[in-house]
Coordinates of C-alpha atoms and ligand atoms in Angstrom, one line a residue:
Chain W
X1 CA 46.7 80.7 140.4
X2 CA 48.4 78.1 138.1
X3 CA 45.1 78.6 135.9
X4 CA 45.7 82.2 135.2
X5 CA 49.5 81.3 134.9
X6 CA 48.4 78.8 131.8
X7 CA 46.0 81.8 130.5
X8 CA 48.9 84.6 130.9
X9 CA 51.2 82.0 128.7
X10 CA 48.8 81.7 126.2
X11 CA 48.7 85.5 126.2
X12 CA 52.9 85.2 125.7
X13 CA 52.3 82.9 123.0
X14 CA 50.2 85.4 120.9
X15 CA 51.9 88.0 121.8
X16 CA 55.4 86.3 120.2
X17 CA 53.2 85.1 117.4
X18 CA 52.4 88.4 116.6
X19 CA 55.5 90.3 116.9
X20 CA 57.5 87.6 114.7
X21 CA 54.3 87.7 112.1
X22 CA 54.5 91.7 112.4
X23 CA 58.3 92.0 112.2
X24 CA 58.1 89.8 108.7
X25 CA 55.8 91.8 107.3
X26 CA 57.4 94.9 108.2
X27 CA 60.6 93.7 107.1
X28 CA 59.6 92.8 103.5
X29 CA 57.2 95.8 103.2
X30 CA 60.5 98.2 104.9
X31 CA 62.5 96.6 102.4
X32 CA 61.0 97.0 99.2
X33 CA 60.1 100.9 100.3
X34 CA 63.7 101.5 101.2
X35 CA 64.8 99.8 97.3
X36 CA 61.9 101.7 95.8
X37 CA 62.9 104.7 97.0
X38 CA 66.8 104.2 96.6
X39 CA 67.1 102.9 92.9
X40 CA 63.2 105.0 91.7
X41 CA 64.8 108.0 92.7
X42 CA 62.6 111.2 92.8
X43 CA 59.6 110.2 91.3
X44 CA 59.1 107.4 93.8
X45 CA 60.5 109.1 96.4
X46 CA 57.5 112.1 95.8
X47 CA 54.3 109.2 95.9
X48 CA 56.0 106.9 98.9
X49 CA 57.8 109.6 101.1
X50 CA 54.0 111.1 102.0
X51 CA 53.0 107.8 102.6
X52 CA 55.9 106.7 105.5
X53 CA 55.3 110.0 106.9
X54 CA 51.9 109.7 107.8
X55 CA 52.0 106.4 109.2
X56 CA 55.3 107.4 111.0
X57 CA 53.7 110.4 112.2
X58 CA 50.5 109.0 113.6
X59 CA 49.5 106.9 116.9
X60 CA 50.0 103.1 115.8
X61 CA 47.0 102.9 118.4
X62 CA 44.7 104.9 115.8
X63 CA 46.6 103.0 112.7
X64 CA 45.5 99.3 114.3
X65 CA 41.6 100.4 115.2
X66 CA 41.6 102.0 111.3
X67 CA 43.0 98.7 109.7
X68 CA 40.2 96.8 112.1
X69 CA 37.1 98.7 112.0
X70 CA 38.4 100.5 108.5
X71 CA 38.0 97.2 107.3
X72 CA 35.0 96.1 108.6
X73 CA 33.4 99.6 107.0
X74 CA 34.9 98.1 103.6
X75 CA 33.3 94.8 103.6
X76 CA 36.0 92.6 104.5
X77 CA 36.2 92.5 107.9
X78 CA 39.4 91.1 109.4
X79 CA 39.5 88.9 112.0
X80 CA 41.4 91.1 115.1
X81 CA 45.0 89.0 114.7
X82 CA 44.7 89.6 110.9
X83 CA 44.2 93.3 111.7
X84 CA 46.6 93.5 114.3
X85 CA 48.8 92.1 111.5
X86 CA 48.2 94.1 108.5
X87 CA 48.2 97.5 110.9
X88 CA 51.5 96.7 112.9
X89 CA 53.3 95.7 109.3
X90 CA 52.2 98.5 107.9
X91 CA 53.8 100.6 111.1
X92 CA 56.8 98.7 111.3
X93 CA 57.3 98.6 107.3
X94 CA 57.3 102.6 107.6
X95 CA 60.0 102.6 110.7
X96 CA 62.2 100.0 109.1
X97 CA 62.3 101.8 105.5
X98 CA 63.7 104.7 107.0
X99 CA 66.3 102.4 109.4
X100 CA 67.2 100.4 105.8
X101 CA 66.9 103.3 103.9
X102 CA 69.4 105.7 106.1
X103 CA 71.8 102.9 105.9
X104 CA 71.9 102.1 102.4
X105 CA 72.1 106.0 101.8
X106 CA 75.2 106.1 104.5
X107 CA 77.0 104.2 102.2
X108 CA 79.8 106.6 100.6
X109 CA 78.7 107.4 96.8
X110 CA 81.6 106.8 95.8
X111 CA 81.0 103.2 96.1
X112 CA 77.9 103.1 94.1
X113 CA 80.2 104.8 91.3
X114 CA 83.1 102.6 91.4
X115 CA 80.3 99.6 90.9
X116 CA 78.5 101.9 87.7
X117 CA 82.0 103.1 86.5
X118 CA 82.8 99.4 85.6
X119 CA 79.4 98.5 84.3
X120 CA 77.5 97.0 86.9
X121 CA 73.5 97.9 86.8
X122 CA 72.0 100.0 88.9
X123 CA 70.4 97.4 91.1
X124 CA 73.3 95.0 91.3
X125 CA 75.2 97.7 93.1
X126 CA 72.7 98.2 95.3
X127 CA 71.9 94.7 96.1
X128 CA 75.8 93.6 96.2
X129 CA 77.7 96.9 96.7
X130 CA 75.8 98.8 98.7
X131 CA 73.7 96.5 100.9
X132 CA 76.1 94.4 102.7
X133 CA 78.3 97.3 103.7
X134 CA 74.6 98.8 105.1
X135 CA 74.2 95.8 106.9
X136 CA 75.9 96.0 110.0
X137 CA 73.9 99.2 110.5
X138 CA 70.8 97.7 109.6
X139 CA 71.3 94.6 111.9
X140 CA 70.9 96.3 115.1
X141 CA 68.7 98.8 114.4
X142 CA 66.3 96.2 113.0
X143 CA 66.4 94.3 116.4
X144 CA 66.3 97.4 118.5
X145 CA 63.0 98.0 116.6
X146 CA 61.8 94.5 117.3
X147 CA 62.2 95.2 120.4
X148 CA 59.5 98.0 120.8
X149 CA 57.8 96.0 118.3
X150 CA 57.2 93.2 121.3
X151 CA 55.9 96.3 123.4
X152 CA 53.6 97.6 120.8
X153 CA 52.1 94.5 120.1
X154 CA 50.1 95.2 123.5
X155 CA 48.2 97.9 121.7
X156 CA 46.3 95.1 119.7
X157 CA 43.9 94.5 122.7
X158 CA 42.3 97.0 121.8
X159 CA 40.8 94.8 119.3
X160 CA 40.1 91.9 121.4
X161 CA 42.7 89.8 120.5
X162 CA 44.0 87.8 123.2
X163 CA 47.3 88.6 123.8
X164 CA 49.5 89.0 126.7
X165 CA 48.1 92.1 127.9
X166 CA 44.2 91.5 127.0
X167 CA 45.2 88.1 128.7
X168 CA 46.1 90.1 132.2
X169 CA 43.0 92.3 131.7
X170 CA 40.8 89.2 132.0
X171 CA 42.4 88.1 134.6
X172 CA 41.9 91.7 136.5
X173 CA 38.1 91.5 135.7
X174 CA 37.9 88.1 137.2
X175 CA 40.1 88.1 139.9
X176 CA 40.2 92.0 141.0
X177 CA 43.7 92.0 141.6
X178 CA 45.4 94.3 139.2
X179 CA 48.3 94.8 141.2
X180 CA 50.1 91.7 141.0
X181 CA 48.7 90.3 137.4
X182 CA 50.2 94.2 136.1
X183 CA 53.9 93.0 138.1
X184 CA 53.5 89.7 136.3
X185 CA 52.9 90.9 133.0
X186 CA 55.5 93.3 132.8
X187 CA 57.8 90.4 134.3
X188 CA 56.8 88.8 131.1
X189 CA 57.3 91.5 128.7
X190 CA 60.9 92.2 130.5
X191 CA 62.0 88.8 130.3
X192 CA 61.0 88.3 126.3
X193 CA 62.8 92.1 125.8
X194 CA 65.9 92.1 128.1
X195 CA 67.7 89.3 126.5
X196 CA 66.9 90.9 123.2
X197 CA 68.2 94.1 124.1
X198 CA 71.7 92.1 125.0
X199 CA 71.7 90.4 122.3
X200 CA 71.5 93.4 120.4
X201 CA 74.5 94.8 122.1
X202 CA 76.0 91.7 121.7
X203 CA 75.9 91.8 117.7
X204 CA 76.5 95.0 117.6
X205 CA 80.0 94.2 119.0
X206 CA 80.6 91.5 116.5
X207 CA 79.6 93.3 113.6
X208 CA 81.3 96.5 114.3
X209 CA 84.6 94.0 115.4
X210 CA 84.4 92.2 112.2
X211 CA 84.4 95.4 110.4
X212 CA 87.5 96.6 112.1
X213 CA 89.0 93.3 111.7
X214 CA 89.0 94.3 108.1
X215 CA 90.6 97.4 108.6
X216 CA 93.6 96.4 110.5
X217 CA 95.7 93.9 111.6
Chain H
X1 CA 103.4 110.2 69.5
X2 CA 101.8 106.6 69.5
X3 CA 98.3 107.9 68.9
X4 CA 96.3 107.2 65.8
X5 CA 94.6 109.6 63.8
X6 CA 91.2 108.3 65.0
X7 CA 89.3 110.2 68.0
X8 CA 88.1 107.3 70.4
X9 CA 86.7 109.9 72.6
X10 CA 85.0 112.4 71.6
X11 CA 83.0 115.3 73.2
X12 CA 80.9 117.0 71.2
X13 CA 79.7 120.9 72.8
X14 CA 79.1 119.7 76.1
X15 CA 77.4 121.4 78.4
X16 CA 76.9 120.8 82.6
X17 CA 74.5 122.7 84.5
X18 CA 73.9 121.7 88.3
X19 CA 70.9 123.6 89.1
X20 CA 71.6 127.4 87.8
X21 CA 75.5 126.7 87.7
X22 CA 77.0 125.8 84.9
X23 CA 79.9 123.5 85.1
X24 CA 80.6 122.9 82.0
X25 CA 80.5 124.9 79.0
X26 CA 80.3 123.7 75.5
X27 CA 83.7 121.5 76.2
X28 CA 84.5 119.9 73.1
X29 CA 87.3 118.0 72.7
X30 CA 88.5 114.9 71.5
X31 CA 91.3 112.1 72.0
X32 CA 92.7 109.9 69.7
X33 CA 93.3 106.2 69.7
X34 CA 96.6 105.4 72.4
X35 CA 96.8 109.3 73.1
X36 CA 97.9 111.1 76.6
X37 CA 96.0 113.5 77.4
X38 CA 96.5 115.6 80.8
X39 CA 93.8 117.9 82.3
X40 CA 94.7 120.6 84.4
X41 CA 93.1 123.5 86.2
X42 CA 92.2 125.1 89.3
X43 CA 89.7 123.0 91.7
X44 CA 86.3 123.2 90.7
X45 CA 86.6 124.2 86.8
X46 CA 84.8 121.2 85.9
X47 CA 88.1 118.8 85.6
X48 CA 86.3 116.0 87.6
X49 CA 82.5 116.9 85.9
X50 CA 84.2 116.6 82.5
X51 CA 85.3 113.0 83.1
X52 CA 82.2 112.0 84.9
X53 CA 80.4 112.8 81.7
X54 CA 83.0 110.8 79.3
X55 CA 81.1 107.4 81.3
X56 CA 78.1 108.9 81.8
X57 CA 78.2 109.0 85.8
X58 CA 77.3 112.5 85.2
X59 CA 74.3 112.9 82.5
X60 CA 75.2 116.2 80.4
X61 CA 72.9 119.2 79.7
X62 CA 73.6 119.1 76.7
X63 CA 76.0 118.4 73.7
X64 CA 77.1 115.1 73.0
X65 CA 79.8 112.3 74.1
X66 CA 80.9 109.2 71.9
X67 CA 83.2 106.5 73.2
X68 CA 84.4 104.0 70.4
X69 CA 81.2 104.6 68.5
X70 CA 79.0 104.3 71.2
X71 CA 76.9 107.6 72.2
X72 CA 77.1 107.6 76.0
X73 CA 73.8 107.9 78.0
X74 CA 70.5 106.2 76.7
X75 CA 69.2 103.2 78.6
X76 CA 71.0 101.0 81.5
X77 CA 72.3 98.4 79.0
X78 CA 73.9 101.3 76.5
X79 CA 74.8 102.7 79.5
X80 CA 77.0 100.1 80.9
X81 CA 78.3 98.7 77.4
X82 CA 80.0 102.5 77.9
X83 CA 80.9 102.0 81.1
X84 CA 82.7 99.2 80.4
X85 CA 84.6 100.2 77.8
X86 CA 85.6 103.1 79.6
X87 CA 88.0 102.5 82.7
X88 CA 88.2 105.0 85.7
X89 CA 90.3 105.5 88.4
X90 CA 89.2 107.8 91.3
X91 CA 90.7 110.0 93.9
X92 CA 89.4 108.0 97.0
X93 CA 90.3 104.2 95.0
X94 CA 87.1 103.4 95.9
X95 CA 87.6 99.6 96.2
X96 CA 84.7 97.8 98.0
X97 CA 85.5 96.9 101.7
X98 CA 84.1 93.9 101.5
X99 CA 85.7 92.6 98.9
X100 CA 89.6 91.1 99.0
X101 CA 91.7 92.5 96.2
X102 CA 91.1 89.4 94.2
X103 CA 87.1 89.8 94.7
X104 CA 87.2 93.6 93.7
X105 CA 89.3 92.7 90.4
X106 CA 87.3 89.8 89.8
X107 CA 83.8 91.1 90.2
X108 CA 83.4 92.9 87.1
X109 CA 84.5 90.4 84.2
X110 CA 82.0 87.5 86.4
X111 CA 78.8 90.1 86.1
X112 CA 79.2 92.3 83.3
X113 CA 81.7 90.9 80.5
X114 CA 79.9 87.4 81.7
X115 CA 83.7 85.6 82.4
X116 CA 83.2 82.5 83.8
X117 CA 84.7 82.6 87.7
X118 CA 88.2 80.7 86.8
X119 CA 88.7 83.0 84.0
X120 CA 88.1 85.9 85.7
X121 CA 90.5 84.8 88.4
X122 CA 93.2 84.1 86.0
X123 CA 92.5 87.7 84.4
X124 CA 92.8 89.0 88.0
X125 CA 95.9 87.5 89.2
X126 CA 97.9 88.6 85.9
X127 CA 97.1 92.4 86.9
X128 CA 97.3 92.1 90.3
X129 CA 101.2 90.9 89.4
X130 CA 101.3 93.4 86.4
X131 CA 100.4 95.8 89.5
X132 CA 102.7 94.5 91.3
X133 CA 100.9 93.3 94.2
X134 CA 100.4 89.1 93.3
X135 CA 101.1 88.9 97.1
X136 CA 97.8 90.9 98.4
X137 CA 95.0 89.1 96.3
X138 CA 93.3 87.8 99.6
X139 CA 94.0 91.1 101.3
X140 CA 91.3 93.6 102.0
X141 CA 91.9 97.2 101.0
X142 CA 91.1 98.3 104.1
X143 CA 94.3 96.4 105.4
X144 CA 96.6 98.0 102.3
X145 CA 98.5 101.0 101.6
X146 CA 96.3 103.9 99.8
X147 CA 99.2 103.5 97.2
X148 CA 98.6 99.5 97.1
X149 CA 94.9 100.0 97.5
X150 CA 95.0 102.5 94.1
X151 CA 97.4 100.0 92.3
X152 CA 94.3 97.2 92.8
X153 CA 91.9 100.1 91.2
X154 CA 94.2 100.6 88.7
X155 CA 93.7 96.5 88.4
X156 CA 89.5 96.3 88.4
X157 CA 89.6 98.9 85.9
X158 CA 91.9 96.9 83.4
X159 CA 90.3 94.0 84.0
X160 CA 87.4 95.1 81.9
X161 CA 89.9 95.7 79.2
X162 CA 88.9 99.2 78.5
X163 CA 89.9 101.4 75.6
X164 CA 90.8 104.2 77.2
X165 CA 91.1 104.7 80.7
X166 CA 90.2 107.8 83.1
X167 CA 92.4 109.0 86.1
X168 CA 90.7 111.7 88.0
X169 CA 93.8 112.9 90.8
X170 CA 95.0 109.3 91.4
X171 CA 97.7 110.5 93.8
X172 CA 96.4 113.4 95.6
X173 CA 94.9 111.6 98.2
X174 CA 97.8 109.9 98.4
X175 CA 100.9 109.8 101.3
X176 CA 104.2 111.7 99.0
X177 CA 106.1 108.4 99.4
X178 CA 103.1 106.2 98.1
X179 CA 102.2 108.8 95.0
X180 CA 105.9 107.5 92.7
X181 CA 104.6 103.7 92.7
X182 CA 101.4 104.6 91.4
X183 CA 102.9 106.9 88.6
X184 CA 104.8 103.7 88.2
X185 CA 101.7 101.6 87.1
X186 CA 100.5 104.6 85.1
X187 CA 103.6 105.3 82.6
X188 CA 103.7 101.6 82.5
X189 CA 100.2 101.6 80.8
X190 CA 101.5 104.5 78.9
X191 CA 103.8 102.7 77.3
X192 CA 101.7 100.1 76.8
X193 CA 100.0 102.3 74.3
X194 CA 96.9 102.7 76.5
X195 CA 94.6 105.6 75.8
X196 CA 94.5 108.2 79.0
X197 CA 92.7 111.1 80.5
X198 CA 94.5 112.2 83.0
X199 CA 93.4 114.8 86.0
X200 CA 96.8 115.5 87.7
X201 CA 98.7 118.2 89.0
X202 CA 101.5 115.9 88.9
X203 CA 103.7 118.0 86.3
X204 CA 107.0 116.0 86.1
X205 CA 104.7 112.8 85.3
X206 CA 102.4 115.2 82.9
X207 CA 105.2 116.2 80.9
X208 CA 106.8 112.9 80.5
X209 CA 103.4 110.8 79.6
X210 CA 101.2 113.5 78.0
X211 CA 101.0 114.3 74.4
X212 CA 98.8 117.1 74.9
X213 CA 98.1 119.0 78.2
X214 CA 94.4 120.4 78.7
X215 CA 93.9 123.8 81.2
X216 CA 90.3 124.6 82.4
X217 CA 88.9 127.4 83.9
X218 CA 85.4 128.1 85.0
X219 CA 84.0 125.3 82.7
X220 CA 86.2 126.2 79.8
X221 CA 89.0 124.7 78.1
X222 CA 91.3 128.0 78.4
X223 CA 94.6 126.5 76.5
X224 CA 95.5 123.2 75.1
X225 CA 99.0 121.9 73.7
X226 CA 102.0 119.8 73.9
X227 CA 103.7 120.0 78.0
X228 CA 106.4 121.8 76.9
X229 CA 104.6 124.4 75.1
X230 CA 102.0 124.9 78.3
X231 CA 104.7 124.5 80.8
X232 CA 107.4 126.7 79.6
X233 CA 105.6 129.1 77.4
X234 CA 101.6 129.1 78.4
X235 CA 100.1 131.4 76.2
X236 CA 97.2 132.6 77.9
X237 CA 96.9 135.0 81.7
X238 CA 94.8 132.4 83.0
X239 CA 97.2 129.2 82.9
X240 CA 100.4 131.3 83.8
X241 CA 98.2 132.3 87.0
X242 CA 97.4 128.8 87.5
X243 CA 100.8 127.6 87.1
X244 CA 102.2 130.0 89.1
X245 CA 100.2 129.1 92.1
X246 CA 100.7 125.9 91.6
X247 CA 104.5 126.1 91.4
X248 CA 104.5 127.9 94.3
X249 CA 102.1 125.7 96.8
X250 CA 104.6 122.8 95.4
X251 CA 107.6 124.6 96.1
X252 CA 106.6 125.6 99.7
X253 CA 105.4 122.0 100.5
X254 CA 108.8 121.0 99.5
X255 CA 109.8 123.3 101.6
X256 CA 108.1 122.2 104.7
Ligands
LIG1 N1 76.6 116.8 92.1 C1 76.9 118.1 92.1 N2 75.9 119.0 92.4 C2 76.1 120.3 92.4 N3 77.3 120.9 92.1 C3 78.3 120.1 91.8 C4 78.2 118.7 91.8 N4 79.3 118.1 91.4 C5 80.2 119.2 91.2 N5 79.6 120.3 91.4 C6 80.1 121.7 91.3 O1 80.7 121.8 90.0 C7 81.9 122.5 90.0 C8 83.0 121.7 89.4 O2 83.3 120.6 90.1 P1 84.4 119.5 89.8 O3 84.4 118.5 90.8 O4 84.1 119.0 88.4 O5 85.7 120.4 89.8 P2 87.2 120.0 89.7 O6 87.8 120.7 88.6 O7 87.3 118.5 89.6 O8 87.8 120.5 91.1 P3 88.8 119.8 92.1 O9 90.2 120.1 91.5 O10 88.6 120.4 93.4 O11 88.6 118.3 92.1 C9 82.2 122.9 91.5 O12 81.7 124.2 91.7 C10 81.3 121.9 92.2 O13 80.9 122.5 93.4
LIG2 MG1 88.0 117.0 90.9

């Protein structure tokens, strides 16, 4: 028992790993779309748009065994964390673009005006303008999708890689009790998500507080 | 009259299209150094568009604008080189939320005329007291009057020490007993000798400030001339329809 508790952990471990590695990756790659695409305008807008949508609008399941085995057909075969990587940055850099992206854009325009009208470029109004009044929105939708982030990250056993839930299914083969490893595991999963998803409620309240603070008295 | 004989602004044939509408159409006029000019003119004939294109927010179809010399549009720097010789005041104040009064004065003279931070803090205190409002520089707009709040616009936008400045209906967004200390600020800077385009319906402040008064129609400048002239004795159908509503929606909110 306390040997497939120590394997289950190392499981865990990966599985945080990945999801922090995945949710950087993301991040910058959601980022620099969501600029692209905010001070490129159209012509950007016409080559990347395409691009979000289809990873956006197919199964990230599909997405991670095409990075893996995609690569492998390519001659530079990722090893399976590498692949889980590149495939669940790629995913979350499409969902976070649009999060980022919606934000900067629910900005009023009259703001980015105010900035041009006295001379400011383009991209400072974005960065210093625009972006920190986005940022309360961005915030907690950005840890909301870390959240499913942590979930998805279980799809990477398809490629072998030992993580939390290729860690249970080991377990299973050996010990042939599926029922309570399964219990354990989504223990596990519940008790790295739940105190996320209060903490995102949590921030929420603060951010939206602060910006009221501003308002009034 | 305290204007010069020498156009600052001026807009050459300009044309707006927005898809298949056209906006603007072959607008041409032009504003001497320290002169008042007031646009008028029922909503949506262009009044905002028009100014829009005198800073380039709004790139025109065609024709041609010139600020001080400089032909507006061309690349980013050109661009804002324009922009900041050109001050403008909108309907909404658009101050940034984030940013107290002092921070909203102070941000273009530290990024754009390259003031070092003290200097552009000096610059911003001596308009936020010209503005009369030297006691809200750590205020946030959202915790000040819209009147107070466009007072500070009125501020960011001198503090790049423009050569003319544009209002685009300053006051019409405006509670009535917050619209007189804004007009307040704006004959001030009248005075001063600063060069204005002014969108307003406010006539009693139009025919003190302005040395000619613009009417547009449809994209059109329909009639042009001194306030007394447009006020008392418009010469064309389509300003003495204009007036007349006008006149009359005033009247009945008086009324109210
Ligand atoms: N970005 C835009 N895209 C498409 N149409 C626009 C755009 N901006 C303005 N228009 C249209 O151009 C016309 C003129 O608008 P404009 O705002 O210049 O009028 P206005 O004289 O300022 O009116 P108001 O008194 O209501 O402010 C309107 O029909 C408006 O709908
Ligand atoms: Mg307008």
């Amino acid at each position: 028992m306390g040997l497939e508790i120590a394997y289950l952990l190392r499981g865990t471990q990966v599985t945080i790993e990945l999801s922090l590695l995945a949710f950087a990756g993301g991040g910058v790659l959601g980022f620099t779309v969501a600029l692209l695409r905010v001070l490129g305008g159209s012509d950007v807008t016409l080559v990347v748009k395409p691009l979000v949508d289809v990873v956006r609008g197919s199964p990230l399941l599909v997405q991670l065994l095409a990075v893996y085995l995609g690569s492998s057909v390519l001659g530079f075969s990722l090893n399976p964390l590498t692949a889980a990587f590149v495939g669940l940055s790629i995913n979350a850099g499409a969902y976070l673009s649009e999060i980022i992206r919606g934000a900067l854009t629910s900005v009023p325009k009259g703001q980015t005006e105010a900035g041009l009208a006295i001379g400011l470029s383009r991209m400072y109004v974005v960065w210093g303008i625009v972006l920190p009044q986005a940022f309360p929105v961005i915030v907690p939708a950005a840890m909301g999708f870390f959240i499913s982030l942590v979930k998805d990250t279980s799809l990477a056993y398809v490629l072998g890689l030992l993580e939390l839930t290729r860690a249970a299914k080991d377990i299973v083969d050996r010990t042939l009790d599926p029922f309570h490893t399964y219990v354990i595991v989504m223990l596990i999963y519940f008790a790295l998500c739940y105190p996320l998803s209060v903490l995102v409620r949590v921030v929420d309240r603060q951010l939206q507080h602060k910006g009221l603070a501003r308002e009034r008295l | 009259m305290a204007a010069s004989s020498e156009p600052i602004v001026s807009a050459e044939q300009v044309t707006k299209d927005f898809g298949s509408l056209r906006v603007l159409d072959a607008v041409t006029l032009r504003v001497l150094r320290g002169e008042r000019v007031v646009i008028i003119g029922p909503s949506g004939s262009g009044k905002s568009t028009f100014l829009r294109c005198i800073n380039g927010l709004e790139p025109v179809t065609s024709g041609r604008v010139v600020v001080d010399g400089l032909e507006v549009g061309g690349t980013g720097v050109q661009l804002s080189r324009v922009r900041s010789a050109v001050g403008m005041v909108f309907q909404l104040f658009n101050l940034f939320p984030h940013k107290t009064a002092l921070q909203n004065i102070m941000l273009g003279p530290v990024k754009v005329l390259g003031l070092s931070r003290d200097e552009a803090k000096r610059r911003a205190l001596r308009l936020l007291e010209r503005v009369g409002l030297s006691d809200k520089a750590d205020e946030y707009p959202g915790r000040l009057s819209g009147g107070q709040q466009q007072r500070v616009a009125i501020a960011r936008a001198l503090a790049m020490s423009p050569k003319v400045m544009l209002f685009d209906e300053p006051t019409s967004a405006l509670d009535p007993e917050l619209v007189g200390e804004v007009l307040e600020v704006m004959r001030q800077l009248a005075s001063e000798g600063m060069t204005m385009i002014v969108v307003s319906h406010e006539m009693a402040f139009a025919a003190d400030i302005a040395d000619r008064v613009i009417v547009m129609d449809k994209g059109v400048i329909v009639e042009e001339g001194p306030p007394q002239t447009i006020f008392t004795n418009p010469q064309t159908v389509r300003t003495r329809v204009f007036l007349t509503r006008l006149l009359g929606r005033s009247g009945k909110h008086e009324a109210e």
